[in-house]
Coordinates of C-alpha atoms and ligand atoms in Angstrom, one line a residue:
X1 CA 71.4 177.5 26.7
X2 CA 72.0 176.8 30.3
X3 CA 68.6 175.0 30.7
X4 CA 70.3 171.6 30.3
X5 CA 72.7 172.4 33.1
X6 CA 70.0 173.8 35.4
X7 CA 67.8 170.7 34.8
X8 CA 70.7 168.5 35.5
X9 CA 71.5 170.3 38.7
X10 CA 67.9 170.0 39.7
X11 CA 68.0 166.1 39.4
X12 CA 68.5 164.2 42.6
X13 CA 72.1 163.6 43.6
X14 CA 71.8 159.8 43.1
X15 CA 70.7 160.4 39.5
X16 CA 73.7 162.5 38.9
X17 CA 75.8 159.9 40.5
X18 CA 74.4 157.4 38.1
X19 CA 75.1 159.6 35.2
X20 CA 78.7 160.0 36.4
X21 CA 79.0 156.3 36.9
X22 CA 77.7 155.7 33.4
X23 CA 80.3 158.2 32.2
X24 CA 83.1 156.4 34.1
X25 CA 82.1 153.1 32.5
X26 CA 82.0 154.7 29.1
X27 CA 85.4 156.1 29.7
X28 CA 86.7 152.8 30.8
X29 CA 85.4 151.0 27.8
X30 CA 86.6 153.7 25.5
X31 CA 90.2 152.9 26.6
X32 CA 93.0 155.2 27.4
X33 CA 92.4 158.2 25.2
X34 CA 95.1 160.6 26.1
X35 CA 95.5 162.8 23.0
X36 CA 94.0 166.2 23.4
X37 CA 91.8 165.7 20.3
X38 CA 91.4 161.9 20.3
X39 CA 87.8 161.3 19.6
X40 CA 85.6 159.9 22.4
X41 CA 82.4 160.8 24.1
X42 CA 83.9 163.8 25.8
X43 CA 83.2 167.6 25.9
X44 CA 81.5 166.9 22.6
X45 CA 83.7 164.4 20.9
X46 CA 86.7 165.4 23.0
X47 CA 88.6 163.4 25.6
X48 CA 89.8 163.3 29.1
X49 CA 92.8 165.5 29.7
X50 CA 95.1 166.1 32.6
X51 CA 95.1 169.6 34.1
X52 CA 98.8 169.9 33.0
X53 CA 97.5 170.0 29.4
X54 CA 95.5 173.1 30.1
X55 CA 97.0 174.4 33.4
X56 CA 95.2 177.7 33.0
X57 CA 91.8 176.1 33.3
X58 CA 89.9 176.7 36.4
X59 CA 86.5 175.6 37.6
X60 CA 84.1 178.2 38.9
X61 CA 82.1 176.7 41.9
X62 CA 79.2 178.0 43.9
X63 CA 80.3 178.9 47.4
X64 CA 77.0 177.6 48.7
X65 CA 77.5 174.0 47.4
X66 CA 79.9 171.9 49.4
X67 CA 81.1 169.3 46.9
X68 CA 83.0 170.5 43.9
X69 CA 81.3 168.3 41.4
X70 CA 77.9 169.7 42.1
X71 CA 79.2 173.2 42.8
X72 CA 81.0 173.6 39.4
X73 CA 79.0 175.8 37.1
X74 CA 81.4 177.4 34.6
X75 CA 85.0 177.4 33.5
X76 CA 87.6 180.1 33.5
X77 CA 91.2 180.9 32.6
X78 CA 94.0 182.0 34.8
X79 CA 95.7 185.0 33.1
X80 CA 97.7 186.0 36.1
X81 CA 98.2 184.8 39.7
X82 CA 95.3 186.9 40.9
X83 CA 92.9 187.0 37.8
X84 CA 90.6 184.7 36.0
X85 CA 89.0 185.5 32.7
X86 CA 85.5 184.1 32.3
X87 CA 82.2 184.8 30.6
X88 CA 80.1 187.6 31.9
X89 CA 77.0 185.4 31.5
X90 CA 78.5 183.0 34.1
X91 CA 78.3 185.6 36.9
X92 CA 75.5 188.0 36.1
X93 CA 75.0 190.2 39.1
X94 CA 76.8 187.6 41.3
X95 CA 78.3 188.7 44.6
X96 CA 82.0 187.9 44.7
X97 CA 81.5 185.9 47.9
X98 CA 79.1 183.5 46.0
X99 CA 81.8 182.3 43.7
X100 CA 85.0 180.4 44.3
X101 CA 87.7 179.0 42.1
X102 CA 89.4 175.7 41.8
X103 CA 92.9 175.9 40.2
X104 CA 95.2 173.1 39.3
X105 CA 92.4 170.5 39.4
X106 CA 91.7 168.0 36.7
X107 CA 89.1 165.9 38.5
X108 CA 86.4 167.7 40.4
X109 CA 86.3 164.9 43.0
X110 CA 89.9 165.7 44.0
X111 CA 90.2 167.4 47.3
X112 CA 91.4 170.9 46.8
X113 CA 91.4 174.3 48.4
X114 CA 88.9 176.7 47.0
X115 CA 90.1 180.2 46.3
X116 CA 87.9 183.1 47.2
X117 CA 86.9 185.8 44.8
X118 CA 87.3 189.4 46.0
X119 CA 85.8 191.1 43.0
X120 CA 83.9 190.4 39.8
X121 CA 84.4 192.9 37.0
X122 CA 82.0 192.3 34.0
X123 CA 82.4 194.2 30.8
X124 CA 80.4 197.4 31.3
X125 CA 78.2 196.9 28.2
X126 CA 77.8 193.1 28.4
X127 CA 74.4 192.4 26.9
X128 CA 72.6 189.4 28.4
X129 CA 70.2 189.2 25.5
X130 CA 72.6 189.3 22.6
X131 CA 75.6 188.0 24.6
X132 CA 77.6 190.8 23.1
X133 CA 80.7 191.5 25.2
X134 CA 80.5 188.3 27.2
X135 CA 83.6 188.7 29.3
X136 CA 84.3 189.2 33.0
X137 CA 87.4 189.1 35.2
X138 CA 87.4 187.5 38.7
X139 CA 89.9 189.0 41.0
X140 CA 91.2 186.3 43.4
X141 CA 91.5 186.9 47.2
X142 CA 94.9 185.3 47.2
X143 CA 97.4 184.7 44.5
X144 CA 97.7 181.3 42.9
X145 CA 101.1 179.7 43.0
X146 CA 102.0 179.5 39.3
X147 CA 105.3 177.7 39.7
X148 CA 104.1 174.1 39.2
X149 CA 102.9 172.3 36.0
X150 CA 99.2 172.3 37.1
X151 CA 98.7 176.0 37.5
X152 CA 99.8 178.4 34.8
X153 CA 98.6 181.6 33.4
X154 CA 97.7 181.6 29.8
X155 CA 99.1 184.4 27.7
X156 CA 96.8 187.0 26.3
X157 CA 96.9 187.6 22.5
X158 CA 99.7 190.2 22.7
X159 CA 99.6 192.6 19.8
X160 CA 103.3 192.1 19.6
X161 CA 102.8 188.4 18.8
X162 CA 99.5 188.4 16.8
X163 CA 97.8 191.0 14.7
X164 CA 94.3 191.6 16.1
X165 CA 93.0 192.3 12.6
X166 CA 93.9 189.0 11.2
X167 CA 94.2 186.7 14.2
X168 CA 93.1 184.0 14.6
X169 CA 92.9 183.1 10.9
X170 CA 90.3 180.7 9.6
X171 CA 91.1 177.0 10.2
X172 CA 93.5 177.7 13.0
X173 CA 93.3 174.7 15.3
X174 CA 92.2 175.8 18.8
X175 CA 91.9 173.9 22.1
X176 CA 88.7 174.2 24.2
X177 CA 88.4 172.6 27.6
X178 CA 86.0 172.3 30.4
X179 CA 83.8 170.1 32.6
X180 CA 80.7 170.8 30.4
X181 CA 78.2 168.4 29.0
X182 CA 79.6 165.6 27.0
X183 CA 76.4 164.6 25.2
X184 CA 74.2 166.2 22.7
X185 CA 71.2 164.3 23.8
X186 CA 71.3 163.9 27.6
X187 CA 73.0 165.7 30.5
X188 CA 76.2 164.0 31.0
X189 CA 78.7 165.9 33.1
X190 CA 82.1 164.5 33.6
X191 CA 84.2 165.0 36.8
X192 CA 87.4 164.8 34.8
X193 CA 88.4 167.8 32.6
X194 CA 87.7 167.4 28.9
X195 CA 89.4 168.9 26.0
X196 CA 88.8 169.0 22.3
X197 CA 90.4 170.7 19.3
X198 CA 88.2 172.7 17.2
X199 CA 88.9 174.9 14.2
X200 CA 88.4 178.6 14.0
X201 CA 85.7 178.9 11.4
X202 CA 86.3 182.3 10.0
X203 CA 88.9 184.9 10.3
X204 CA 88.1 188.3 11.6
X205 CA 87.3 189.5 8.2
X206 CA 84.8 186.8 7.4
X207 CA 81.5 187.0 9.1
X208 CA 80.6 183.5 8.4
X209 CA 79.3 181.5 11.4
X210 CA 76.8 178.9 10.4
X211 CA 73.3 180.3 10.1
X212 CA 73.3 182.6 13.1
X213 CA 73.0 185.6 10.9
X214 CA 73.0 188.9 12.8
X215 CA 73.1 187.1 16.1
X216 CA 76.7 186.6 15.4
X217 CA 78.6 189.8 16.0
X218 CA 81.9 189.6 14.2
X219 CA 83.6 192.2 16.3
X220 CA 82.8 190.8 19.7
X221 CA 82.6 187.1 18.8
X222 CA 84.6 184.3 17.2
X223 CA 83.2 181.0 16.1
X224 CA 84.8 177.6 16.0
X225 CA 83.8 174.1 15.3
X226 CA 85.0 170.9 13.7
X227 CA 82.9 168.7 11.6
X228 CA 84.8 165.6 11.4
X229 CA 83.5 164.3 13.8
X230 CA 81.4 167.1 15.2
X231 CA 83.3 168.6 18.1
X232 CA 82.2 171.5 20.3
X233 CA 82.1 172.9 23.7
X234 CA 78.7 172.6 25.5
X235 CA 76.7 173.7 28.5
X236 CA 79.0 173.9 31.6
X237 CA 82.0 174.8 29.5
X238 CA 81.1 178.4 29.5
X239 CA 83.7 180.9 30.6
X240 CA 86.4 178.4 29.8
X241 CA 89.3 178.9 27.4
X242 CA 89.6 178.6 23.6
X243 CA 93.4 178.4 23.5
X244 CA 95.7 178.7 20.5
X245 CA 99.3 177.6 20.3
X246 CA 101.2 180.5 18.8
X247 CA 104.8 179.4 18.1
X248 CA 104.9 177.4 21.3
X249 CA 103.0 179.9 23.5
X250 CA 99.4 179.1 24.3
X251 CA 97.3 182.3 24.0
X252 CA 93.7 182.9 25.0
X253 CA 91.8 183.4 21.8
X254 CA 88.2 183.0 23.0
X255 CA 85.9 182.4 25.9
X256 CA 83.2 179.7 25.7
X257 CA 80.0 181.8 25.3
X258 CA 77.0 180.4 23.5
X259 CA 75.7 178.2 20.7
X260 CA 72.4 176.7 19.6
X261 CA 72.6 173.1 20.9
X262 CA 76.0 171.6 20.9
X263 CA 78.0 170.2 18.0
X264 CA 75.1 170.8 15.6
X265 CA 77.3 171.3 12.7
X266 CA 77.5 172.8 10.1
X267 CA 74.5 174.9 11.1
X268 CA 75.3 176.0 14.6
X269 CA 79.0 176.3 15.5
X270 CA 80.2 177.2 19.0
X271 CA 80.4 180.9 19.6
X272 CA 83.2 182.4 21.7
X273 CA 84.1 185.9 23.0
X274 CA 86.8 187.3 20.7
X275 CA 89.7 188.1 23.1
X276 CA 91.5 190.4 20.8
X277 CA 88.6 192.8 21.0
X278 CA 88.8 193.0 24.8
X279 CA 92.6 192.9 25.1
X280 CA 93.1 196.4 26.5
X281 CA 90.2 196.2 28.8
X282 CA 91.3 192.8 30.1
X283 CA 94.9 194.1 30.6
X284 CA 93.7 197.1 32.6
X285 CA 91.5 195.1 34.9
X286 CA 94.0 192.3 35.4
X287 CA 97.0 194.6 36.0
X288 CA 95.2 197.0 38.2
X289 CA 96.8 196.9 41.7
X290 CA 95.1 194.4 44.0
X291 CA 96.8 195.8 47.1
X292 CA 98.6 198.9 48.0
X293 CA 100.7 200.1 50.9
X294 CA 100.4 203.6 52.1
X295 CA 102.9 205.5 54.1
X296 CA 102.0 208.8 55.8
X297 CA 104.0 212.0 55.5
X298 CA 103.3 215.3 57.1
X299 CA 100.8 216.4 54.5
X300 CA 101.0 213.7 52.0
X301 CA 100.9 209.9 51.6
X302 CA 103.2 207.7 49.5
X303 CA 101.2 205.0 47.8
X304 CA 103.0 201.9 46.5
X305 CA 102.0 198.8 44.5
X306 CA 103.7 195.9 42.8
X307 CA 103.3 196.4 39.1
X308 CA 102.3 193.3 37.1
X309 CA 105.0 193.4 34.5
X310 CA 104.3 190.0 32.9
X311 CA 100.6 189.9 32.0
X312 CA 100.5 192.9 29.6
X313 CA 104.1 194.2 29.3
X314 CA 103.2 196.1 26.1
X315 CA 100.7 198.2 28.0
X316 CA 101.4 200.6 30.8
X317 CA 98.1 202.2 31.8
X318 CA 97.7 205.0 34.3
X319 CA 96.9 204.2 37.9
X320 CA 94.7 206.8 39.6
X321 CA 95.0 207.2 43.4
X322 CA 92.4 209.0 45.3
X323 CA 92.2 210.0 49.0
X324 CA 88.9 210.3 50.8
X325 CA 87.6 212.5 52.4
X326 CA 88.7 215.4 50.3
X327 CA 89.2 213.7 47.0
X328 CA 92.8 214.5 46.5
X329 CA 94.0 212.7 43.3
X330 CA 97.3 211.6 42.0
X331 CA 98.1 209.6 38.8
X332 CA 101.1 207.6 37.8
X333 CA 101.8 205.0 35.2
X334 CA 101.4 201.4 36.5
X335 CA 105.1 200.5 35.9
X336 CA 106.3 203.3 38.3
X337 CA 104.9 201.3 41.2
X338 CA 103.8 204.2 43.2
X339 CA 102.9 207.9 43.6
X340 CA 102.6 210.6 46.2
X341 CA 99.3 212.0 47.0
X342 CA 99.6 215.5 48.4
X343 CA 97.4 218.1 50.1
X344 CA 96.3 215.9 53.0
X345 CA 95.5 217.3 56.4
X346 CA 97.4 216.4 59.5
X347 CA 95.3 214.5 62.1
X348 CA 93.0 213.1 59.4
X349 CA 92.5 209.4 58.5
X350 CA 92.0 208.8 54.8
X351 CA 90.9 205.9 52.7
X352 CA 93.3 205.7 49.8
X353 CA 92.2 203.8 46.8
X354 CA 94.0 203.0 43.6
X355 CA 92.9 201.5 40.3
X356 CA 93.9 201.5 36.7
X357 CA 92.1 204.3 34.9
X358 CA 92.8 204.1 31.3
X359 CA 91.4 204.8 27.8
X360 CA 90.1 201.2 27.7
X361 CA 87.2 202.3 29.9
X362 CA 87.9 199.6 32.5
X363 CA 86.6 200.0 36.0
X364 CA 88.7 197.5 37.9
X365 CA 88.1 196.9 41.5
X366 CA 89.9 199.4 43.7
X367 CA 92.8 198.4 46.0
X368 CA 92.5 200.4 49.1
X369 CA 94.2 201.1 52.4
X370 CA 93.7 203.6 55.2
X371 CA 96.3 206.0 56.4
X372 CA 96.3 208.6 59.2
X373 CA 98.3 211.7 58.6
X374 CA 99.9 212.4 62.0
X375 CA 98.7 215.4 63.9
X376 CA 101.3 218.2 63.9
X377 CA 104.0 217.6 66.4
X378 CA 103.5 219.6 69.5
X379 CA 105.6 222.7 69.6
X380 CA 109.0 221.6 70.8
X381 CA 109.3 222.0 74.5
X382 CA 110.9 225.3 75.3
X383 CA 114.6 224.9 75.8
X384 CA 115.3 224.5 79.5
X385 CA 115.8 228.0 80.9
X386 CA 119.5 228.8 81.5
X387 CA 120.4 228.3 85.1
X388 CA 118.7 231.0 87.0
X389 CA 121.0 233.7 88.1
X390 CA 119.5 234.2 91.4
X391 CA 119.2 237.7 92.6
X392 CA 121.0 237.9 95.9
X393 CA 118.4 237.8 98.5
X394 CA 120.5 238.6 101.4
X395 CA 123.7 240.6 101.7
X396 CA 125.7 241.0 104.8
X397 CA 128.3 243.6 105.5
X398 CA 130.7 243.5 108.2
X399 CA 133.0 246.3 108.9
X400 CA 136.1 244.5 110.1
X401 CA 138.4 247.4 110.5
X402 CA 138.8 251.0 109.6
X403 CA 141.4 253.7 109.9
X404 CA 141.4 257.2 108.7
X405 CA 144.1 259.8 108.8
X406 CA 145.3 262.8 107.0
X407 CA 147.5 262.0 104.1
X408 CA 148.2 263.3 100.7
X409 CA 146.6 261.7 97.8
X410 CA 149.0 260.0 95.3
X411 CA 148.6 263.2 93.1
X412 CA 149.7 265.3 96.0
X413 CA 146.4 266.8 96.9
X414 CA 145.7 267.1 100.6
X415 CA 143.3 264.3 101.6
X416 CA 141.9 262.2 104.3
X417 CA 142.8 258.6 103.6
X418 CA 140.3 256.1 104.8
X419 CA 141.2 252.4 104.8
X420 CA 138.2 250.2 105.3
X421 CA 138.2 246.5 105.5
X422 CA 134.7 245.1 104.8
X423 CA 133.5 241.6 104.6
X424 CA 130.7 241.0 102.2
X425 CA 128.7 237.9 102.7
X426 CA 126.2 236.8 100.1
X427 CA 123.5 234.3 100.8
X428 CA 124.0 232.6 97.5
X429 CA 122.6 229.2 96.9
X430 CA 123.9 228.9 93.4
X431 CA 125.4 232.1 92.5
X432 CA 124.2 235.6 92.3
X433 CA 125.3 239.0 91.2
X434 CA 125.1 242.2 93.0
X435 CA 126.3 245.6 92.2
X436 CA 127.6 247.6 95.0
X437 CA 128.3 251.3 94.8
X438 CA 130.4 252.9 97.5
X439 CA 129.8 256.5 98.3
X440 CA 131.3 258.6 101.1
X441 CA 129.4 261.5 102.5
X442 CA 129.0 263.8 105.4
X443 CA 126.8 262.0 107.9
X444 CA 125.1 265.3 109.0
X445 CA 124.7 267.2 105.7
X446 CA 124.4 264.1 103.5
X447 CA 126.8 265.9 101.1
X448 CA 129.1 263.6 99.1
X449 CA 132.7 263.8 99.8
X450 CA 134.9 264.1 96.8
X451 CA 137.1 261.2 96.2
X452 CA 140.4 261.7 94.6
X453 CA 142.1 259.7 91.9
X454 CA 144.3 256.9 93.4
X455 CA 141.6 255.4 95.5
X456 CA 141.5 251.7 95.2
X457 CA 139.2 248.9 95.8
X458 CA 140.7 245.5 96.2
X459 CA 139.0 242.4 97.3
X460 CA 139.6 238.8 97.7
X461 CA 137.9 235.8 99.0
X462 CA 138.3 234.8 102.6
X463 CA 139.5 231.5 101.3
X464 CA 142.5 233.3 100.0
X465 CA 141.5 233.1 96.4
X466 CA 142.2 236.5 94.8
X467 CA 139.4 238.2 92.9
X468 CA 140.4 240.4 90.2
X469 CA 142.2 243.2 91.9
X470 CA 141.1 246.4 90.2
X471 CA 142.3 249.7 90.8
X472 CA 139.4 252.0 90.4
X473 CA 138.6 255.6 90.7
X474 CA 135.9 256.8 93.0
X475 CA 133.0 256.8 93.3
X476 CA 132.8 253.3 92.0
X477 CA 130.3 250.6 91.2
X478 CA 131.4 247.1 91.2
X479 CA 129.6 244.0 90.3
X480 CA 130.2 241.1 92.7
X481 CA 129.5 237.6 91.7
X482 CA 129.2 235.2 94.5
X483 CA 129.3 231.5 94.0
X484 CA 127.7 229.5 96.7
X485 CA 127.5 225.8 97.2
X486 CA 126.0 225.4 100.6
X487 CA 122.3 226.0 100.8
X488 CA 122.4 226.1 104.6
X489 CA 124.3 229.3 104.4
X490 CA 126.6 228.1 107.1
X491 CA 129.5 228.4 104.7
X492 CA 128.4 231.6 103.1
X493 CA 130.3 232.9 100.2
X494 CA 132.1 236.0 101.3
X495 CA 134.7 238.3 100.2
X496 CA 137.0 240.7 101.9
X497 CA 137.0 244.2 100.5
X498 CA 139.8 246.6 101.1
X499 CA 138.9 250.1 100.3
X500 CA 141.6 252.7 100.1
X501 CA 139.8 256.0 99.7
X502 CA 141.4 259.4 99.4
X503 CA 138.8 262.0 100.3
X504 CA 139.6 265.5 99.3
X505 CA 140.3 267.6 102.3
X506 CA 138.0 270.6 102.1
X507 CA 136.9 273.3 104.4
X508 CA 134.3 271.9 106.8
X509 CA 135.6 268.4 106.4
X510 CA 133.6 266.3 108.8
X511 CA 135.3 264.5 111.6
X512 CA 136.1 260.9 111.2
X513 CA 133.1 259.8 113.1
X514 CA 130.9 261.8 110.8
X515 CA 132.3 260.3 107.6
X516 CA 129.7 257.9 106.4
X517 CA 130.1 255.1 103.9
X518 CA 127.0 254.4 101.9
X519 CA 126.8 251.2 100.2
X520 CA 124.1 251.0 97.5
X521 CA 123.2 247.6 96.4
X522 CA 121.5 246.9 93.1
X523 CA 120.0 243.7 92.2
X524 CA 119.3 242.9 88.6
X525 CA 115.6 242.4 88.0
X526 CA 116.6 240.3 85.1
X527 CA 119.0 237.9 86.7
X528 CA 120.8 237.5 83.4
X529 CA 121.4 241.2 83.0
X530 CA 124.4 242.8 84.4
X531 CA 122.8 246.2 84.0
X532 CA 121.3 247.6 87.0
X533 CA 119.9 250.7 85.4
X534 CA 116.3 249.6 85.7
X535 CA 116.7 247.9 89.0
X536 CA 115.5 249.1 92.3
X537 CA 118.0 250.7 94.5
X538 CA 118.4 249.4 98.0
X539 CA 120.6 251.4 100.2
X540 CA 122.2 250.4 103.3
X541 CA 124.1 252.9 105.3
X542 CA 127.1 251.7 107.2
X543 CA 128.5 254.3 109.3
X544 CA 132.1 254.4 110.3
X545 CA 132.5 254.1 114.0
X546 CA 129.4 252.0 114.4
X547 CA 130.0 248.6 115.6
X548 CA 128.3 246.7 113.0
X549 CA 128.5 243.0 113.3
X550 CA 126.1 242.2 110.5
X551 CA 124.2 244.6 108.5
X552 CA 121.4 243.0 106.6
X553 CA 120.1 244.4 103.3
X554 CA 116.8 243.0 102.3
Ligands
LIG1 N1 76.5 179.0 27.3 C1 77.0 177.7 27.6 C2 77.3 177.6 29.1 O1 76.9 178.4 29.9 C3 78.0 177.3 26.7 C4 77.5 177.0 25.3 C5 78.5 176.6 24.4 N2 77.8 176.0 23.3 C6 78.4 175.5 22.2 N3 77.7 175.0 21.3 N4 79.7 175.6 22.0 O2 77.9 176.6 29.5

């Protein structure tokens, strides 16, 4: 049935030009025929129409042919901003890149922008021999602006508006349009869009369609014709719309599919794909998301799409989202506009795809996007260590003064009172802590001398600032905290200690010069720890009577 067209396309360009010229002359002599169904030598017995009379009509053109007139090979119908319904036999096995679409164009010689096709979805069981299931959807690379009067989507036969079991009824006038052959005897292709009104020949329950017999499949096909005068679509109109005005809304009832000859009535009416049969399939393909945005989470991705709420509002199919590699799946209804796909691995890049997956068995093109789940955040940097409490690396003692004499202790016990003034210098760059334990003993025997209650240790900074002024019992351990600011050590932190010790006067009490003060220094191994139990002991003996300018403990 496309032989005529192919033969025409094989004729030299000048021949085709002549044919077109002849057509233009015919049109001119026929006068201004503007009515959609005014009889003239158009479509077959149709007339010129403006694109505004069928703004859903698009021309399918071959990408490989430059000028639109020669490139046009089929028609189609806009059913949404991104989808064209056409006949499967127009695009058998065609690569999407081989087909382009002209929208809003009445005359093929008009300059216009071609719209690319990103996917072709033919009905899975389209039969190229019987023409059963002759329907395909082209997904457009970019949406068509539907706001004007020349580009509009035609409504699908909503089950809310029409009953699929009775619609369209016999004798319903329907409008078929296209740039197909206008002659039953020669190839005569117009550059201006043609339209003609034909009548639905039989309702869904009446299998009558001329003499096609079993070639006419009532369920998948619809036939239409008009015998007064014979009107029909013809070669080149395929894929185009058979539109019916239902209470003011044009709805797509059929797709130009096949016929024996053209306008050969009453024997061979035009045969159209019956849209009501393919309504759910068409809806699912058309409303399947054409693009998605994917946002990464820590082990998931949020997938979002813009639901098409106008093309098939009565239908809300499921969208299935898949992540590859791994094959994680999530499903949400189309109208929710998104879903979360979980179980993704950090540091992995996924291709996420989404498509309507519904009971209508549609396999629409997938919308896809890639997403990388971020690698796990590196373990948070350890909190900066608290300022190191530096162990005191150098301690200096200076015995400034000493006196000892026999006195009674405060409790009346006979005693030797020793008053020592000792300066302690600490080489502290920030601050440090040191524990000092003061022990008196007999220099010769190394025996400890018993210290009586009432002994005191007082100390203050040389700057005059008073430390806490404890009164302690002996022997005593005190922790000294030295705060230093001058790293040169010239202005060392120091303290003046005043020890008042009452040593119990016993038999064999050593002479003053043999009373020894042992200062044991303990440095915390753990600078933060005040406990010195685990720390090494470093002893420095400072003997009374010795002229010690500086005693260094290291
Ligand atoms: N199959 C034809 C094409 O590819 C359309 C045939 C329509 N024939 C008819 N008698 N209505 O253009």
